[in-house]
Amino acid sequence: MSATWLEQAYWRVEQFVVPGLQYSQDSYADALDGQVAAHTAWLELGCGHQILPAWRAARERALVARARCVVGVDRVSTALQRHQTIARLAAADIAELPFRGEQFDLVTANMVVEHLQEPERLFGEVWRVMKPGGRFLFHTPNTLGYSTVLARLVPEWMKQPAIRVIEGRWSHDVFPTHYQANSRKAIARIAGTVGFEVATIQLVDSAAEFIRFLPFAVLELLWIRLLRTTRLDGLRTNIIAVLRKPAPPPASSEGRGAPVA
């Protein structure tokens, strides 16, 4: 589908004000690309009807095809019925996963963690079903990011129509948010409580939210440019985190005696 004149105008302004800026979803796809290998048993939480946005459908298909197996879980069965890439799907609460322990090398969640009232439950379930040495990769808004701060000021009854106007998303894709694991500090705390090691917590910027309102988008892009400084990186809009389940230490040779020549 060709871009509208408004989108084309925005992209020209974006490249002038913030050269090299990309959507946080593209940054997440890059991170995901580094985690999926031919041996990977991959569990996607809150998979809905797609892993990545529609404009990255080809990349999603390639990632799914690369892994040894991919399983998707979501509590909304109607969304699962529309899924295009994952063949193995389960309708279930992601905080009560219907799998035995230590089944997956990689667990992922794209824009899911912000909806959790009790993230410790989910993190604990991820720990349970993950193999030692496995990784939990997730993409979520930063609670200190300007878009999250603005979203938290909007009453719940206004969010669906506002998101429809600003982002073009329908109400069935909008869910309540709680932001209980949406900062470096909160993620590190919950990870430590469960037993995960923090591999990386990366704060990333993204394209402007107000693409459809070009004058506001220009002001937003100027702010995003400021966020690229080290001093303000904690105010970037999104987080991409990787947590690792420690592998058991190798068996000690102590007490086994000297090898026989």
CSV table of C-alpha atoms in Angstrom, one decimal:
chain,number,residue,atom,x,y,z
A,1,MET,CA,0.0,0.0,0.0
A,2,SER,CA,1.5,3.3,-1.0
A,3,ALA,CA,2.1,6.0,1.6
A,4,THR,CA,-0.2,9.0,1.8
A,5,TRP,CA,1.1,12.5,1.0
A,6,LEU,CA,0.9,13.2,4.8
A,7,GLU,CA,3.1,10.2,5.6
A,8,GLN,CA,5.6,11.2,2.9
A,9,ALA,CA,5.8,14.7,4.2
A,10,TYR,CA,6.3,13.4,7.8
A,11,TRP,CA,9.1,11.1,6.7
A,12,ARG,CA,10.9,14.0,4.9
A,13,VAL,CA,10.7,16.1,8.1
A,14,GLU,CA,11.7,13.2,10.3
A,15,GLN,CA,14.9,12.5,8.3
A,16,PHE,CA,15.8,16.2,8.5
A,17,VAL,CA,15.2,16.6,12.2
A,18,VAL,CA,16.2,13.2,13.5
A,19,PRO,CA,18.3,11.4,10.9
A,20,GLY,CA,18.2,7.6,11.2
A,21,LEU,CA,15.2,7.5,13.5
A,22,GLN,CA,13.2,4.3,13.3
A,23,TYR,CA,10.1,2.8,14.9
A,24,SER,CA,10.7,1.0,18.2
A,25,GLN,CA,9.0,-1.9,16.6
A,26,ASP,CA,11.8,-2.1,14.0
A,27,SER,CA,14.3,-1.9,16.9
A,28,TYR,CA,12.4,-4.8,18.5
A,29,ALA,CA,12.5,-6.8,15.3
A,30,ASP,CA,16.3,-6.3,15.2
A,31,ALA,CA,16.6,-7.6,18.8
A,32,LEU,CA,14.4,-10.5,18.0
A,33,ASP,CA,16.4,-11.4,14.9
A,34,GLY,CA,19.4,-11.8,17.2
A,35,GLN,CA,17.7,-14.3,19.4
A,36,VAL,CA,16.0,-16.7,17.0
A,37,ALA,CA,18.2,-19.5,15.7
A,38,ALA,CA,17.5,-22.9,13.9
A,39,HIS,CA,17.4,-24.7,17.3
A,40,THR,CA,15.1,-22.2,19.1
A,41,ALA,CA,11.9,-23.4,20.7
A,42,TRP,CA,10.1,-20.0,20.9
A,43,LEU,CA,7.0,-19.0,23.0
A,44,GLU,CA,5.3,-15.8,22.0
A,45,LEU,CA,3.1,-14.3,24.8
A,46,GLY,CA,0.0,-12.2,24.0
A,47,CYS,CA,0.6,-13.1,20.3
A,48,GLY,CA,-2.8,-11.7,19.2
A,49,HIS,CA,-3.1,-11.9,15.4
A,50,GLN,CA,0.5,-11.0,14.7
A,51,ILE,CA,4.0,-10.8,16.3
A,52,LEU,CA,5.2,-7.7,14.5
A,53,PRO,CA,3.2,-4.8,12.9
A,54,ALA,CA,1.6,-5.5,9.5
A,55,TRP,CA,4.3,-3.6,7.6
A,56,ARG,CA,6.9,-6.1,8.9
A,57,ALA,CA,4.8,-9.2,7.9
A,58,ALA,CA,7.6,-10.6,5.6
A,59,ARG,CA,10.2,-10.3,8.4
A,60,GLU,CA,7.8,-12.0,10.8
A,61,ARG,CA,7.3,-14.9,8.4
A,62,ALA,CA,11.1,-15.3,8.0
A,63,LEU,CA,11.7,-15.3,11.8
A,64,VAL,CA,9.0,-17.9,12.4
A,65,ALA,CA,10.3,-20.1,9.6
A,66,ARG,CA,13.8,-19.9,11.1
A,67,ALA,CA,12.9,-21.3,14.5
A,68,ARG,CA,12.7,-25.0,15.3
A,69,CYS,CA,9.2,-24.5,16.7
A,70,VAL,CA,7.0,-21.5,17.6
A,71,VAL,CA,4.0,-21.5,20.0
A,72,GLY,CA,1.7,-18.5,20.5
A,73,VAL,CA,-0.5,-17.8,23.5
A,74,ASP,CA,-3.3,-15.3,23.9
A,75,ARG,CA,-6.5,-15.2,25.9
A,76,VAL,CA,-8.5,-13.7,23.0
A,77,SER,CA,-9.4,-16.6,20.8
A,78,THR,CA,-10.9,-14.4,18.1
A,79,ALA,CA,-7.4,-12.8,17.7
A,80,LEU,CA,-5.8,-16.2,17.4
A,81,GLN,CA,-8.2,-17.2,14.7
A,82,ARG,CA,-6.7,-14.3,12.6
A,83,HIS,CA,-3.1,-15.2,13.2
A,84,GLN,CA,-1.1,-15.6,9.9
A,85,THR,CA,2.3,-17.0,10.9
A,86,ILE,CA,2.2,-19.2,14.0
A,87,ALA,CA,0.6,-22.6,13.5
A,88,ARG,CA,0.7,-23.8,17.1
A,89,LEU,CA,-1.7,-21.5,19.1
A,90,ALA,CA,-3.2,-21.8,22.6
A,91,ALA,CA,-6.0,-19.8,24.1
A,92,ALA,CA,-4.9,-19.3,27.7
A,93,ASP,CA,-4.0,-16.8,30.4
A,94,ILE,CA,-0.4,-15.9,29.9
A,95,ALA,CA,0.1,-15.8,33.7
A,96,GLU,CA,-1.0,-19.5,33.9
A,97,LEU,CA,0.7,-21.1,30.9
A,98,PRO,CA,-0.5,-24.6,29.9
A,99,PHE,CA,3.0,-26.1,29.4
A,100,ARG,CA,5.4,-28.3,31.4
A,101,GLY,CA,8.5,-26.7,32.8
A,102,GLU,CA,11.7,-26.0,30.9
A,103,GLN,CA,10.2,-26.3,27.4
A,104,PHE,CA,11.4,-23.1,25.7
A,105,ASP,CA,14.7,-21.5,24.7
A,106,LEU,CA,13.1,-18.1,24.0
A,107,VAL,CA,10.0,-16.3,25.4
A,108,THR,CA,8.9,-13.0,23.9
A,109,ALA,CA,6.3,-10.4,24.5
A,110,ASN,CA,5.7,-7.4,22.2
A,111,MET,CA,3.7,-4.6,23.9
A,112,VAL,CA,2.2,-6.9,26.6
A,113,VAL,CA,4.0,-6.3,29.9
A,114,GLU,CA,2.4,-2.8,30.3
A,115,HIS,CA,-1.0,-4.5,30.6
A,116,LEU,CA,-0.1,-6.7,33.6
A,117,GLN,CA,-1.5,-5.9,37.1
A,118,GLU,CA,0.8,-8.5,38.7
A,119,PRO,CA,3.9,-8.9,36.5
A,120,GLU,CA,5.6,-11.1,39.0
A,121,ARG,CA,3.1,-13.8,38.1
A,122,LEU,CA,4.0,-13.7,34.5
A,123,PHE,CA,7.7,-13.5,35.1
A,124,GLY,CA,7.5,-16.5,37.3
A,125,GLU,CA,5.6,-18.5,34.7
A,126,VAL,CA,8.2,-17.5,32.1
A,127,TRP,CA,10.9,-18.7,34.4
A,128,ARG,CA,9.1,-22.0,34.9
A,129,VAL,CA,8.6,-22.9,31.2
A,130,MET,CA,12.0,-21.6,30.2
A,131,LYS,CA,15.1,-23.9,29.8
A,132,PRO,CA,18.2,-23.0,31.8
A,133,GLY,CA,20.1,-20.5,29.8
A,134,GLY,CA,17.0,-19.4,28.0
A,135,ARG,CA,16.0,-15.7,27.4
A,136,PHE,CA,13.0,-13.5,27.9
A,137,LEU,CA,12.8,-10.7,25.4
A,138,PHE,CA,10.1,-8.1,25.7
A,139,HIS,CA,9.2,-4.7,24.2
A,140,THR,CA,7.1,-2.3,26.3
A,141,PRO,CA,6.6,1.5,26.9
A,142,ASN,CA,8.9,3.3,29.3
A,143,THR,CA,6.8,4.7,32.2
A,144,LEU,CA,8.9,7.9,32.0
A,145,GLY,CA,8.5,8.4,28.3
A,146,TYR,CA,6.4,11.4,27.2
A,147,SER,CA,3.8,9.3,25.3
A,148,THR,CA,3.2,7.1,28.4
A,149,VAL,CA,3.0,10.1,30.7
A,150,LEU,CA,0.4,11.6,28.4
A,151,ALA,CA,-1.5,8.3,28.1
A,152,ARG,CA,-1.7,8.0,31.9
A,153,LEU,CA,-3.3,11.4,32.1
A,154,VAL,CA,-6.1,10.4,29.8
A,155,PRO,CA,-9.2,8.8,31.4
A,156,GLU,CA,-9.9,5.2,30.3
A,157,TRP,CA,-13.2,6.2,28.6
A,158,MET,CA,-11.3,8.6,26.3
A,159,LYS,CA,-8.4,6.3,25.4
A,160,GLN,CA,-10.1,4.2,22.7
A,161,PRO,CA,-11.4,7.1,20.6
A,162,ALA,CA,-8.1,9.0,21.1
A,163,ILE,CA,-6.0,6.0,20.0
A,164,ARG,CA,-8.4,5.5,17.0
A,165,VAL,CA,-7.8,9.1,15.9
A,166,ILE,CA,-4.0,9.3,16.6
A,167,GLU,CA,-2.9,5.7,15.7
A,168,GLY,CA,-5.7,4.3,13.6
A,169,ARG,CA,-6.2,1.3,15.9
A,170,TRP,CA,-9.7,-0.1,16.6
A,171,SER,CA,-11.1,-0.7,20.1
A,172,HIS,CA,-10.6,-4.5,20.0
A,173,ASP,CA,-6.9,-3.9,19.9
A,174,VAL,CA,-6.9,-1.5,22.9
A,175,PHE,CA,-6.6,-3.0,26.4
A,176,PRO,CA,-6.2,-1.4,29.9
A,177,THR,CA,-2.7,-0.5,31.0
A,178,HIS,CA,-1.1,-0.6,34.4
A,179,TYR,CA,2.7,0.0,33.9
A,180,GLN,CA,3.9,-2.1,36.8
A,181,ALA,CA,7.1,-3.3,35.1
A,182,ASN,CA,7.9,-0.4,32.8
A,183,SER,CA,11.1,1.1,34.1
A,184,ARG,CA,14.7,0.0,34.5
A,185,LYS,CA,14.3,-0.2,38.3
A,186,ALA,CA,11.0,-2.1,38.2
A,187,ILE,CA,12.2,-4.6,35.7
A,188,ALA,CA,15.5,-5.3,37.6
A,189,ARG,CA,13.6,-5.7,40.8
A,190,ILE,CA,11.0,-8.2,39.5
A,191,ALA,CA,13.7,-10.1,37.5
A,192,GLY,CA,15.8,-10.4,40.7
A,193,THR,CA,12.8,-11.6,42.7
A,194,VAL,CA,12.0,-14.4,40.2
A,195,GLY,CA,15.6,-15.4,39.7
A,196,PHE,CA,16.4,-13.9,36.3
A,197,GLU,CA,19.7,-12.2,35.4
A,198,VAL,CA,19.4,-8.9,33.5
A,199,ALA,CA,21.2,-9.3,30.2
A,200,THR,CA,20.2,-5.8,28.8
A,201,ILE,CA,17.6,-3.1,29.4
A,202,GLN,CA,17.7,-0.8,26.5
A,203,LEU,CA,15.8,2.5,26.3
A,204,VAL,CA,14.9,3.3,22.6
A,205,ASP,CA,13.2,6.1,20.9
A,206,SER,CA,10.6,5.7,18.2
A,207,ALA,CA,8.9,7.7,15.4
A,208,ALA,CA,6.5,10.5,16.4
A,209,GLU,CA,3.0,9.5,17.6
A,210,PHE,CA,1.4,12.5,15.9
A,211,ILE,CA,2.2,11.6,12.3
A,212,ARG,CA,-1.3,12.6,11.3
A,213,PHE,CA,-0.9,16.1,12.8
A,214,LEU,CA,2.2,17.4,11.2
A,215,PRO,CA,2.7,20.6,13.2
A,216,PHE,CA,2.6,18.6,16.5
A,217,ALA,CA,4.8,15.9,14.9
A,218,VAL,CA,7.5,18.5,14.2
A,219,LEU,CA,7.5,19.6,17.9
A,220,GLU,CA,7.6,15.9,18.9
A,221,LEU,CA,10.6,15.2,16.6
A,222,LEU,CA,12.5,18.1,18.2
A,223,TRP,CA,11.9,16.5,21.6
A,224,ILE,CA,13.0,13.1,20.3
A,225,ARG,CA,16.2,14.6,19.1
A,226,LEU,CA,16.9,15.9,22.6
A,227,LEU,CA,16.2,12.4,24.0
A,228,ARG,CA,19.2,11.1,21.9
A,229,THR,CA,21.5,12.8,24.4
A,230,THR,CA,22.9,10.5,27.1
A,231,ARG,CA,21.6,12.8,29.9
A,232,LEU,CA,18.0,12.4,28.7
A,233,ASP,CA,18.0,8.7,27.5
A,234,GLY,CA,16.0,7.7,30.5
A,235,LEU,CA,13.0,9.6,29.1
A,236,ARG,CA,12.9,7.7,25.8
A,237,THR,CA,9.6,6.2,24.9
A,238,ASN,CA,10.2,2.5,24.8
A,239,ILE,CA,12.1,-0.3,26.6
A,240,ILE,CA,13.6,-3.5,25.0
A,241,ALA,CA,14.7,-5.8,27.7
A,242,VAL,CA,16.4,-9.2,27.7
A,243,LEU,CA,16.4,-11.4,30.9
A,244,ARG,CA,18.3,-14.6,31.2
A,245,LYS,CA,17.6,-17.7,33.2
A,246,PRO,CA,20.9,-18.8,34.6
A,247,ALA,CA,22.2,-22.2,33.5
A,248,PRO,CA,23.5,-24.5,36.2
A,249,PRO,CA,27.2,-24.5,36.7
A,250,PRO,CA,29.2,-27.3,35.1
A,251,ALA,CA,29.7,-30.4,37.3
A,252,SER,CA,32.8,-30.0,39.5
A,253,SER,CA,35.6,-32.5,39.0
A,254,GLU,CA,36.6,-32.1,42.7
A,255,GLY,CA,36.7,-35.4,44.5
A,256,ARG,CA,36.6,-37.5,41.4
A,257,GLY,CA,40.3,-38.5,41.6
A,258,ALA,CA,43.0,-38.1,39.1
A,259,PRO,CA,42.4,-39.4,35.6
A,260,VAL,CA,43.8,-42.8,34.7
A,261,ALA,CA,46.7,-42.6,32.3
